[in-house]
C-alpha cells in the first residue's frame, strides 16, 4: 500500500481530478493505482515494469500526441538516474 504522506505530497502538485496523468518510471504501478483510485486517469510507463497496468515503454518511445496529458510525474524513479554526482553543488 502506498504511503499516505507520499500520496498527499504528490497530489499537492497535481491538478484536481479528473485529469490525465503520465507516471514515468512507474515500477509496480502502486502510485498509479492510488492516483486512479483518487479519480485520475493515469498512464503508467516503465522500461521494465513490475506490475499489472504498467506499459513497458521508455519515455522517448511513448507514442502520444503533444498536449495529451494534464501533468507528468516521476516520483519513484530518481534513484535510477546516473550519475547523480555530476552538477551537484558542494556546500
mmCIF file of N, CA, C and O in Angstrom:
data_model
loop_
_atom_site.group_PDB
_atom_site.id
_atom_site.type_symbol
_atom_site.label_atom_id
_atom_site.label_comp_id
_atom_site.label_asym_id
_atom_site.label_seq_id
_atom_site.Cartn_x
_atom_site.Cartn_y
_atom_site.Cartn_z
ATOM 1 N N UNK A 1 0.847 -1.187 0.000
ATOM 2 C CA UNK A 1 0.000 0.000 0.000
ATOM 3 C C UNK A 1 0.885 1.240 0.000
ATOM 4 O O UNK A 1 1.897 1.293 0.679
ATOM 5 N N UNK A 2 0.466 2.220 -0.779
ATOM 6 C CA UNK A 2 1.233 3.458 -0.910
ATOM 7 C C UNK A 2 1.169 4.270 0.387
ATOM 8 O O UNK A 2 0.130 4.312 1.053
ATOM 9 N N UNK A 3 2.277 4.865 0.751
ATOM 10 C CA UNK A 3 2.346 5.704 1.946
ATOM 11 C C UNK A 3 1.408 6.898 1.755
ATOM 12 O O UNK A 3 1.508 7.619 0.755
ATOM 13 N N UNK A 4 0.490 7.137 2.692
ATOM 14 C CA UNK A 4 -0.458 8.255 2.531
ATOM 15 C C UNK A 4 0.225 9.619 2.480
ATOM 16 O O UNK A 4 -0.275 10.535 1.836
ATOM 17 N N UNK A 5 1.386 9.754 3.135
ATOM 18 C CA UNK A 5 2.115 11.022 3.089
ATOM 19 C C UNK A 5 2.682 11.260 1.688
ATOM 20 O O UNK A 5 2.661 12.388 1.184
ATOM 21 N N UNK A 6 3.181 10.205 1.049
ATOM 22 C CA UNK A 6 3.681 10.320 -0.318
ATOM 23 C C UNK A 6 2.546 10.681 -1.263
ATOM 24 O O UNK A 6 2.685 11.577 -2.100
ATOM 25 N N UNK A 7 1.421 10.019 -1.116
ATOM 26 C CA UNK A 7 0.270 10.306 -1.969
ATOM 27 C C UNK A 7 -0.189 11.755 -1.795
ATOM 28 O O UNK A 7 -0.456 12.454 -2.777
ATOM 29 N N UNK A 8 -0.243 12.232 -0.575
ATOM 30 C CA UNK A 8 -0.640 13.621 -0.310
ATOM 31 C C UNK A 8 0.371 14.602 -0.917
ATOM 32 O O UNK A 8 -0.011 15.619 -1.502
ATOM 33 N N UNK A 9 1.657 14.281 -0.798
ATOM 34 C CA UNK A 9 2.709 15.119 -1.373
ATOM 35 C C UNK A 9 2.557 15.213 -2.890
ATOM 36 O O UNK A 9 2.609 16.293 -3.468
ATOM 37 N N UNK A 10 2.348 14.080 -3.537
ATOM 38 C CA UNK A 10 2.192 14.048 -4.995
ATOM 39 C C UNK A 10 0.937 14.791 -5.409
ATOM 40 O O UNK A 10 0.962 15.625 -6.317
ATOM 41 N N UNK A 11 -0.175 14.525 -4.759
ATOM 42 C CA UNK A 11 -1.450 15.162 -5.122
ATOM 43 C C UNK A 11 -1.401 16.676 -4.957
ATOM 44 O O UNK A 11 -2.075 17.399 -5.693
ATOM 45 N N UNK A 12 -0.588 17.172 -4.016
ATOM 46 C CA UNK A 12 -0.493 18.622 -3.790
ATOM 47 C C UNK A 12 0.047 19.360 -5.016
ATOM 48 O O UNK A 12 -0.251 20.536 -5.212
ATOM 49 N N UNK A 13 0.821 18.668 -5.858
ATOM 50 C CA UNK A 13 1.390 19.297 -7.036
ATOM 51 C C UNK A 13 0.638 19.008 -8.322
ATOM 52 O O UNK A 13 1.082 19.412 -9.394
ATOM 53 N N UNK A 14 -0.484 18.333 -8.233
ATOM 54 C CA UNK A 14 -1.243 17.934 -9.417
ATOM 55 C C UNK A 14 -2.524 18.740 -9.552
ATOM 56 O O UNK A 14 -3.061 19.228 -8.550
ATOM 57 N N UNK A 15 -3.046 18.832 -10.777
ATOM 58 C CA UNK A 15 -4.377 19.425 -10.930
ATOM 59 C C UNK A 15 -5.405 18.506 -10.281
ATOM 60 O O UNK A 15 -5.139 17.320 -10.065
ATOM 61 N N UNK A 16 -6.548 19.047 -9.980
ATOM 62 C CA UNK A 16 -7.609 18.248 -9.370
ATOM 63 C C UNK A 16 -8.147 17.224 -10.379
ATOM 64 O O UNK A 16 -8.152 17.481 -11.574
ATOM 65 N N UNK A 17 -8.586 16.066 -9.875
ATOM 66 C CA UNK A 17 -9.207 15.099 -10.785
ATOM 67 C C UNK A 17 -10.569 15.620 -11.246
ATOM 68 O O UNK A 17 -11.175 16.411 -10.534
ATOM 69 N N UNK A 18 -11.044 15.235 -12.382
ATOM 70 C CA UNK A 18 -10.393 14.288 -13.279
ATOM 71 C C UNK A 18 -9.327 14.998 -14.106
ATOM 72 O O UNK A 18 -9.557 16.080 -14.629
ATOM 73 N N UNK A 19 -8.176 14.436 -14.194
ATOM 74 C CA UNK A 19 -7.087 14.936 -15.031
ATOM 75 C C UNK A 19 -6.357 13.708 -15.558
ATOM 76 O O UNK A 19 -6.387 12.645 -14.932
ATOM 77 N N UNK A 20 -5.728 13.860 -16.702
ATOM 78 C CA UNK A 20 -4.995 12.738 -17.303
ATOM 79 C C UNK A 20 -3.520 12.901 -16.956
ATOM 80 O O UNK A 20 -2.903 13.927 -17.249
ATOM 81 N N UNK A 21 -2.955 11.884 -16.302
ATOM 82 C CA UNK A 21 -1.584 11.929 -15.818
ATOM 83 C C UNK A 21 -0.712 10.901 -16.522
ATOM 84 O O UNK A 21 -1.177 9.822 -16.889
ATOM 85 N N UNK A 22 0.564 11.229 -16.643
ATOM 86 C CA UNK A 22 1.573 10.291 -17.123
ATOM 87 C C UNK A 22 2.548 10.056 -15.986
ATOM 88 O O UNK A 22 3.195 10.992 -15.519
ATOM 89 N N UNK A 23 2.618 8.813 -15.512
ATOM 90 C CA UNK A 23 3.629 8.480 -14.497
ATOM 91 C C UNK A 23 4.785 7.807 -15.205
ATOM 92 O O UNK A 23 4.644 6.745 -15.819
ATOM 93 N N UNK A 24 5.961 8.419 -15.100
ATOM 94 C CA UNK A 24 7.175 7.941 -15.746
ATOM 95 C C UNK A 24 7.985 7.165 -14.711
ATOM 96 O O UNK A 24 8.249 7.665 -13.625
ATOM 97 N N UNK A 25 8.383 5.959 -15.059
ATOM 98 C CA UNK A 25 9.128 5.123 -14.110
ATOM 99 C C UNK A 25 8.205 4.585 -13.043
ATOM 100 O O UNK A 25 8.491 4.643 -11.856
ATOM 101 N N UNK A 26 7.078 4.024 -13.464
ATOM 102 C CA UNK A 26 6.019 3.605 -12.539
ATOM 103 C C UNK A 26 6.320 2.321 -11.779
ATOM 104 O O UNK A 26 5.624 2.018 -10.810
ATOM 105 N N UNK A 27 7.322 1.567 -12.197
ATOM 106 C CA UNK A 27 7.668 0.335 -11.471
ATOM 107 C C UNK A 27 6.513 -0.635 -11.398
ATOM 108 O O UNK A 27 6.006 -1.099 -12.409
ATOM 109 N N UNK A 28 6.067 -0.910 -10.182
ATOM 110 C CA UNK A 28 4.980 -1.880 -9.992
ATOM 111 C C UNK A 28 3.589 -1.258 -10.149
ATOM 112 O O UNK A 28 2.582 -1.952 -10.083
ATOM 113 N N UNK A 29 3.530 0.052 -10.357
ATOM 114 C CA UNK A 29 2.250 0.721 -10.602
ATOM 115 C C UNK A 29 1.459 1.085 -9.366
ATOM 116 O O UNK A 29 0.314 1.539 -9.463
ATOM 117 N N UNK A 30 2.066 0.944 -8.204
ATOM 118 C CA UNK A 30 1.349 1.208 -6.957
ATOM 119 C C UNK A 30 0.853 2.659 -6.866
ATOM 120 O O UNK A 30 -0.307 2.912 -6.520
ATOM 121 N N UNK A 31 1.706 3.616 -7.205
ATOM 122 C CA UNK A 31 1.292 5.017 -7.153
ATOM 123 C C UNK A 31 0.229 5.297 -8.205
ATOM 124 O O UNK A 31 -0.757 5.990 -7.933
ATOM 125 N N UNK A 32 0.386 4.754 -9.393
ATOM 126 C CA UNK A 32 -0.602 4.947 -10.458
ATOM 127 C C UNK A 32 -1.969 4.427 -10.032
ATOM 128 O O UNK A 32 -2.992 5.080 -10.265
ATOM 129 N N UNK A 33 -2.008 3.275 -9.388
ATOM 130 C CA UNK A 33 -3.284 2.721 -8.917
ATOM 131 C C UNK A 33 -3.906 3.605 -7.848
ATOM 132 O O UNK A 33 -5.125 3.824 -7.836
ATOM 133 N N UNK A 34 -3.094 4.134 -6.943
ATOM 134 C CA UNK A 34 -3.616 5.017 -5.892
ATOM 135 C C UNK A 34 -4.172 6.310 -6.504
ATOM 136 O O UNK A 34 -5.218 6.796 -6.077
ATOM 137 N N UNK A 35 -3.484 6.843 -7.495
ATOM 138 C CA UNK A 35 -3.970 8.058 -8.153
ATOM 139 C C UNK A 35 -5.248 7.775 -8.939
ATOM 140 O O UNK A 35 -6.180 8.580 -8.929
ATOM 141 N N UNK A 36 -5.310 6.628 -9.591
ATOM 142 C CA UNK A 36 -6.529 6.249 -10.319
ATOM 143 C C UNK A 36 -7.703 6.103 -9.356
ATOM 144 O O UNK A 36 -8.820 6.522 -9.663
ATOM 145 N N UNK A 37 -7.445 5.554 -8.173
ATOM 146 C CA UNK A 37 -8.498 5.412 -7.170
ATOM 147 C C UNK A 37 -8.973 6.770 -6.659
ATOM 148 O O UNK A 37 -10.085 6.892 -6.150
ATOM 149 N N UNK A 38 -8.123 7.803 -6.824
ATOM 150 C CA UNK A 38 -8.478 9.163 -6.414
ATOM 151 C C UNK A 38 -9.207 9.926 -7.517
ATOM 152 O O UNK A 38 -9.503 11.102 -7.355
ATOM 153 N N UNK A 39 -9.434 9.281 -8.667
ATOM 154 C CA UNK A 39 -10.199 9.911 -9.729
ATOM 155 C C UNK A 39 -9.413 10.357 -10.945
ATOM 156 O O UNK A 39 -9.982 10.955 -11.861
ATOM 157 N N UNK A 40 -8.110 10.089 -10.969
ATOM 158 C CA UNK A 40 -7.285 10.460 -12.111
ATOM 159 C C UNK A 40 -7.306 9.359 -13.168
ATOM 160 O O UNK A 40 -7.477 8.184 -12.848
ATOM 161 N N UNK A 41 -7.109 9.761 -14.423
ATOM 162 C CA UNK A 41 -6.834 8.805 -15.491
ATOM 163 C C UNK A 41 -5.311 8.762 -15.605
ATOM 164 O O UNK A 41 -4.687 9.782 -15.885
ATOM 165 N N UNK A 42 -4.715 7.608 -15.365
ATOM 166 C CA UNK A 42 -3.264 7.501 -15.294
ATOM 167 C C UNK A 42 -2.740 6.545 -16.352
ATOM 168 O O UNK A 42 -3.216 5.421 -16.466
ATOM 169 N N UNK A 43 -1.746 7.006 -17.103
ATOM 170 C CA UNK A 43 -0.975 6.143 -17.980
ATOM 171 C C UNK A 43 0.373 5.973 -17.281
ATOM 172 O O UNK A 43 1.086 6.956 -17.044
ATOM 173 N N UNK A 44 0.676 4.746 -16.900
ATOM 174 C CA UNK A 44 1.906 4.446 -16.167
ATOM 175 C C UNK A 44 2.862 3.722 -17.098
ATOM 176 O O UNK A 44 2.500 2.713 -17.696
ATOM 177 N N UNK A 45 4.097 4.254 -17.216
ATOM 178 C CA UNK A 45 5.084 3.629 -18.087
ATOM 179 C C UNK A 45 6.364 3.323 -17.324
ATOM 180 O O UNK A 45 6.691 3.979 -16.335
ATOM 181 N N UNK A 46 7.065 2.306 -17.793
ATOM 182 C CA UNK A 46 8.347 1.929 -17.212
ATOM 183 C C UNK A 46 9.041 1.030 -18.230
ATOM 184 O O UNK A 46 8.398 0.142 -18.793
ATOM 185 N N UNK A 47 10.339 1.254 -18.492
ATOM 186 C CA UNK A 47 11.019 0.391 -19.455
ATOM 187 C C UNK A 47 11.080 -1.064 -18.996
ATOM 188 O O UNK A 47 11.186 -1.967 -19.814
ATOM 189 N N UNK A 48 10.990 -1.295 -17.704
ATOM 190 C CA UNK A 48 10.985 -2.656 -17.151
ATOM 191 C C UNK A 48 9.910 -2.729 -16.074
ATOM 192 O O UNK A 48 10.202 -2.725 -14.875
ATOM 193 N N UNK A 49 8.634 -2.770 -16.478
ATOM 194 C CA UNK A 49 7.549 -2.711 -15.490
ATOM 195 C C UNK A 49 7.522 -3.927 -14.586
ATOM 196 O O UNK A 49 7.914 -5.018 -14.974
ATOM 197 N N UNK A 50 7.054 -3.683 -13.379
ATOM 198 C CA UNK A 50 6.968 -4.762 -12.413
ATOM 199 C C UNK A 50 5.557 -5.025 -11.942
ATOM 200 O O UNK A 50 5.359 -5.706 -10.953
ATOM 201 N N UNK A 51 4.568 -4.478 -12.624
ATOM 202 C CA UNK A 51 3.206 -4.666 -12.164
ATOM 203 C C UNK A 51 2.189 -4.562 -13.277
ATOM 204 O O UNK A 51 2.466 -4.033 -14.359
ATOM 205 N N UNK A 52 1.008 -5.045 -12.986
ATOM 206 C CA UNK A 52 -0.097 -5.003 -13.948
ATOM 207 C C UNK A 52 -0.498 -3.565 -14.230
ATOM 208 O O UNK A 52 -0.490 -2.724 -13.330
ATOM 209 N N UNK A 53 -0.819 -3.286 -15.469
ATOM 210 C CA UNK A 53 -1.281 -1.960 -15.848
ATOM 211 C C UNK A 53 -0.175 -0.985 -16.179
ATOM 212 O O UNK A 53 -0.441 0.147 -16.567
ATOM 213 N N UNK A 54 1.086 -1.389 -16.020
ATOM 214 C CA UNK A 54 2.202 -0.523 -16.353
ATOM 215 C C UNK A 54 2.680 -0.893 -17.759
ATOM 216 O O UNK A 54 2.996 -2.047 -18.022
ATOM 217 N N UNK A 55 2.709 0.092 -18.646
ATOM 218 C CA UNK A 55 3.098 -0.142 -20.029
ATOM 219 C C UNK A 55 4.618 -0.213 -20.133
ATOM 220 O O UNK A 55 5.326 0.660 -19.620
ATOM 221 N N UNK A 56 5.112 -1.248 -20.803
ATOM 222 C CA UNK A 56 6.554 -1.448 -20.971
ATOM 223 C C UNK A 56 7.065 -0.596 -22.122
ATOM 224 O O UNK A 56 7.140 -1.035 -23.264
ATOM 225 N N UNK A 57 7.394 0.660 -21.807
ATOM 226 C CA UNK A 57 7.918 1.577 -22.825
ATOM 227 C C UNK A 57 8.777 2.636 -22.136
ATOM 228 O O UNK A 57 8.473 3.067 -21.025
ATOM 229 N N UNK A 58 9.846 3.032 -22.807
ATOM 230 C CA UNK A 58 10.665 4.143 -22.318
ATOM 231 C C UNK A 58 9.996 5.451 -22.717
ATOM 232 O O UNK A 58 9.273 5.508 -23.718
ATOM 233 N N UNK A 59 10.239 6.500 -21.975
ATOM 234 C CA UNK A 59 9.592 7.788 -22.233
ATOM 235 C C UNK A 59 9.803 8.258 -23.666
ATOM 236 O O UNK A 59 8.867 8.693 -24.321
ATOM 237 N N UNK A 60 11.027 8.155 -24.165
ATOM 238 C CA UNK A 60 11.308 8.652 -25.517
ATOM 239 C C UNK A 60 10.636 7.812 -26.607
ATOM 240 O O UNK A 60 10.597 8.214 -27.762
ATOM 241 N N UNK A 61 10.078 6.661 -26.237
ATOM 242 C CA UNK A 61 9.388 5.804 -27.197
ATOM 243 C C UNK A 61 7.865 5.886 -27.065
ATOM 244 O O UNK A 61 7.144 5.232 -27.816
ATOM 245 N N UNK A 62 7.380 6.680 -26.138
ATOM 246 C CA UNK A 62 5.941 6.795 -25.906
ATOM 247 C C UNK A 62 5.267 7.458 -27.100
ATOM 248 O O UNK A 62 5.681 8.521 -27.549
ATOM 249 N N UNK A 63 4.241 6.833 -27.614
ATOM 250 C CA UNK A 63 3.541 7.329 -28.796
ATOM 251 C C UNK A 63 2.246 8.036 -28.368
ATOM 252 O O UNK A 63 1.168 7.440 -28.381
ATOM 253 N N UNK A 64 2.374 9.291 -27.956
ATOM 254 C CA UNK A 64 1.232 10.105 -27.551
ATOM 255 C C UNK A 64 1.389 11.485 -28.170
ATOM 256 O O UNK A 64 2.498 12.000 -28.301
ATOM 257 N N UNK A 65 0.283 12.098 -28.524
ATOM 258 C CA UNK A 65 0.326 13.438 -29.099
ATOM 259 C C UNK A 65 0.646 14.481 -28.033
ATOM 260 O O UNK A 65 0.330 14.302 -26.853
ATOM 261 N N UNK A 66 1.243 15.581 -28.456
ATOM 262 C CA UNK A 66 1.542 16.699 -27.560
ATOM 263 C C UNK A 66 0.234 17.200 -26.968
ATOM 264 O O UNK A 66 -0.779 17.304 -27.657
ATOM 265 N N UNK A 67 0.235 17.496 -25.686
ATOM 266 C CA UNK A 67 -0.949 18.009 -25.015
ATOM 267 C C UNK A 67 -1.915 16.940 -24.549
ATOM 268 O O UNK A 67 -3.006 17.248 -24.102
ATOM 269 N N UNK A 68 -1.503 15.679 -24.637
ATOM 270 C CA UNK A 68 -2.362 14.560 -24.251
ATOM 271 C C UNK A 68 -2.569 14.484 -22.740
ATOM 272 O O UNK A 68 -3.604 14.041 -22.282
ATOM 273 N N UNK A 69 -1.571 14.911 -21.972
ATOM 274 C CA UNK A 69 -1.614 14.786 -20.518
ATOM 275 C C UNK A 69 -1.733 16.148 -19.845
ATOM 276 O O UNK A 69 -1.198 17.142 -20.336
ATOM 277 N N UNK A 70 -2.433 16.167 -18.719
ATOM 278 C CA UNK A 70 -2.542 17.388 -17.918
ATOM 279 C C UNK A 70 -1.320 17.577 -17.023
ATOM 280 O O UNK A 70 -1.000 18.700 -16.635
ATOM 281 N N UNK A 71 -0.650 16.480 -16.679
ATOM 282 C CA UNK A 71 0.547 16.541 -15.833
ATOM 283 C C UNK A 71 1.344 15.256 -16.003
ATOM 284 O O UNK A 71 0.790 14.216 -16.372
ATOM 285 N N UNK A 72 2.638 15.357 -15.735
ATOM 286 C CA UNK A 72 3.517 14.191 -15.748
ATOM 287 C C UNK A 72 4.273 14.162 -14.430
ATOM 288 O O UNK A 72 4.586 15.206 -13.860
ATOM 289 N N UNK A 73 4.540 12.958 -13.941
ATOM 290 C CA UNK A 73 5.277 12.832 -12.692
ATOM 291 C C UNK A 73 6.259 11.674 -12.776
ATOM 292 O O UNK A 73 6.040 10.700 -13.492
ATOM 293 N N UNK A 74 7.363 11.827 -12.070
ATOM 294 C CA UNK A 74 8.396 10.795 -11.986
ATOM 295 C C UNK A 74 8.879 10.786 -10.544
ATOM 296 O O UNK A 74 9.937 11.301 -10.223
ATOM 297 N N UNK A 75 8.075 10.224 -9.680
ATOM 298 C CA UNK A 75 8.300 10.317 -8.241
ATOM 299 C C UNK A 75 9.258 9.254 -7.719
ATOM 300 O O UNK A 75 10.127 9.526 -6.906
ATOM 301 N N UNK A 76 9.102 8.037 -8.181
ATOM 302 C CA UNK A 76 9.864 6.931 -7.588
ATOM 303 C C UNK A 76 10.963 6.413 -8.505
ATOM 304 O O UNK A 76 11.398 5.282 -8.361
ATOM 305 N N UNK A 77 11.441 7.249 -9.426
ATOM 306 C CA UNK A 77 12.439 6.765 -10.378
ATOM 307 C C UNK A 77 13.758 7.520 -10.331
ATOM 308 O O UNK A 77 14.687 7.154 -11.031
ATOM 309 N N UNK A 78 13.900 8.547 -9.517
ATOM 310 C CA UNK A 78 15.125 9.340 -9.484
ATOM 311 C C UNK A 78 16.347 8.496 -9.141
ATOM 312 O O UNK A 78 17.437 8.731 -9.665
ATOM 313 N N UNK A 79 16.180 7.490 -8.320
ATOM 314 C CA UNK A 79 17.330 6.669 -7.935
ATOM 315 C C UNK A 79 17.918 5.893 -9.110
ATOM 316 O O UNK A 79 19.009 5.351 -9.010
ATOM 317 N N UNK A 80 17.246 5.873 -10.259
ATOM 318 C CA UNK A 80 17.775 5.211 -11.450
ATOM 319 C C UNK A 80 18.583 6.148 -12.341
ATOM 320 O O UNK A 80 19.210 5.701 -13.288
ATOM 321 N N UNK A 81 18.555 7.448 -12.052
ATOM 322 C CA UNK A 81 19.271 8.422 -12.862
ATOM 323 C C UNK A 81 20.744 8.367 -12.489
ATOM 324 O O UNK A 81 21.101 8.467 -11.323
ATOM 325 N N UNK A 82 21.586 8.219 -13.505
ATOM 326 C CA UNK A 82 23.027 8.154 -13.251
ATOM 327 C C UNK A 82 23.742 9.124 -14.169
ATOM 328 O O UNK A 82 23.309 9.329 -15.291
ATOM 329 N N UNK A 83 24.839 9.646 -13.828
ATOM 330 C CA UNK A 83 25.384 9.720 -12.474
ATOM 331 C C UNK A 83 24.786 10.901 -11.730
ATOM 332 O O UNK A 83 24.671 11.988 -12.288
ATOM 333 N N UNK A 84 24.405 10.696 -10.514
ATOM 334 C CA UNK A 84 23.799 11.759 -9.713
ATOM 335 C C UNK A 84 24.824 12.808 -9.264
ATOM 336 O O UNK A 84 24.469 13.921 -8.947
ATOM 337 N N UNK A 85 26.113 12.445 -9.247
ATOM 338 C CA UNK A 85 27.141 13.341 -8.728
ATOM 339 C C UNK A 85 27.402 14.528 -9.648
ATOM 340 O O UNK A 85 27.797 15.593 -9.208
ATOM 341 N N UNK A 86 27.213 14.387 -10.955
ATOM 342 C CA UNK A 86 27.507 15.470 -11.889
ATOM 343 C C UNK A 86 26.550 16.631 -11.651
ATOM 344 O O UNK A 86 25.353 16.458 -11.569
ATOM 345 N N UNK A 87 27.109 17.830 -11.557
ATOM 346 C CA UNK A 87 26.297 19.018 -11.395
ATOM 347 C C UNK A 87 25.809 19.234 -9.984
ATOM 348 O O UNK A 87 25.108 20.182 -9.704
ATOM 349 N N UNK A 88 26.214 18.405 -9.061
ATOM 350 C CA UNK A 88 25.786 18.526 -7.683
ATOM 351 C C UNK A 88 26.559 19.634 -6.981
ATOM 352 O O UNK A 88 27.785 19.685 -7.070
ATOM 353 N N UNK A 89 25.863 20.494 -6.325
ATOM 354 C CA UNK A 89 26.515 21.598 -5.607
ATOM 355 C C UNK A 89 27.183 21.078 -4.343
ATOM 356 O O UNK A 89 26.646 20.235 -3.633
ATOM 357 N N UNK A 90 28.373 21.559 -4.091
ATOM 358 C CA UNK A 90 29.085 21.205 -2.858
ATOM 359 C C UNK A 90 29.053 22.400 -1.933
ATOM 360 O O UNK A 90 29.531 23.481 -2.270
ATOM 361 N N UNK A 91 28.456 22.210 -0.795
ATOM 362 C CA UNK A 91 28.297 23.311 0.163
ATOM 363 C C UNK A 91 29.215 23.085 1.329
ATOM 364 O O UNK A 91 29.440 22.039 1.800
#
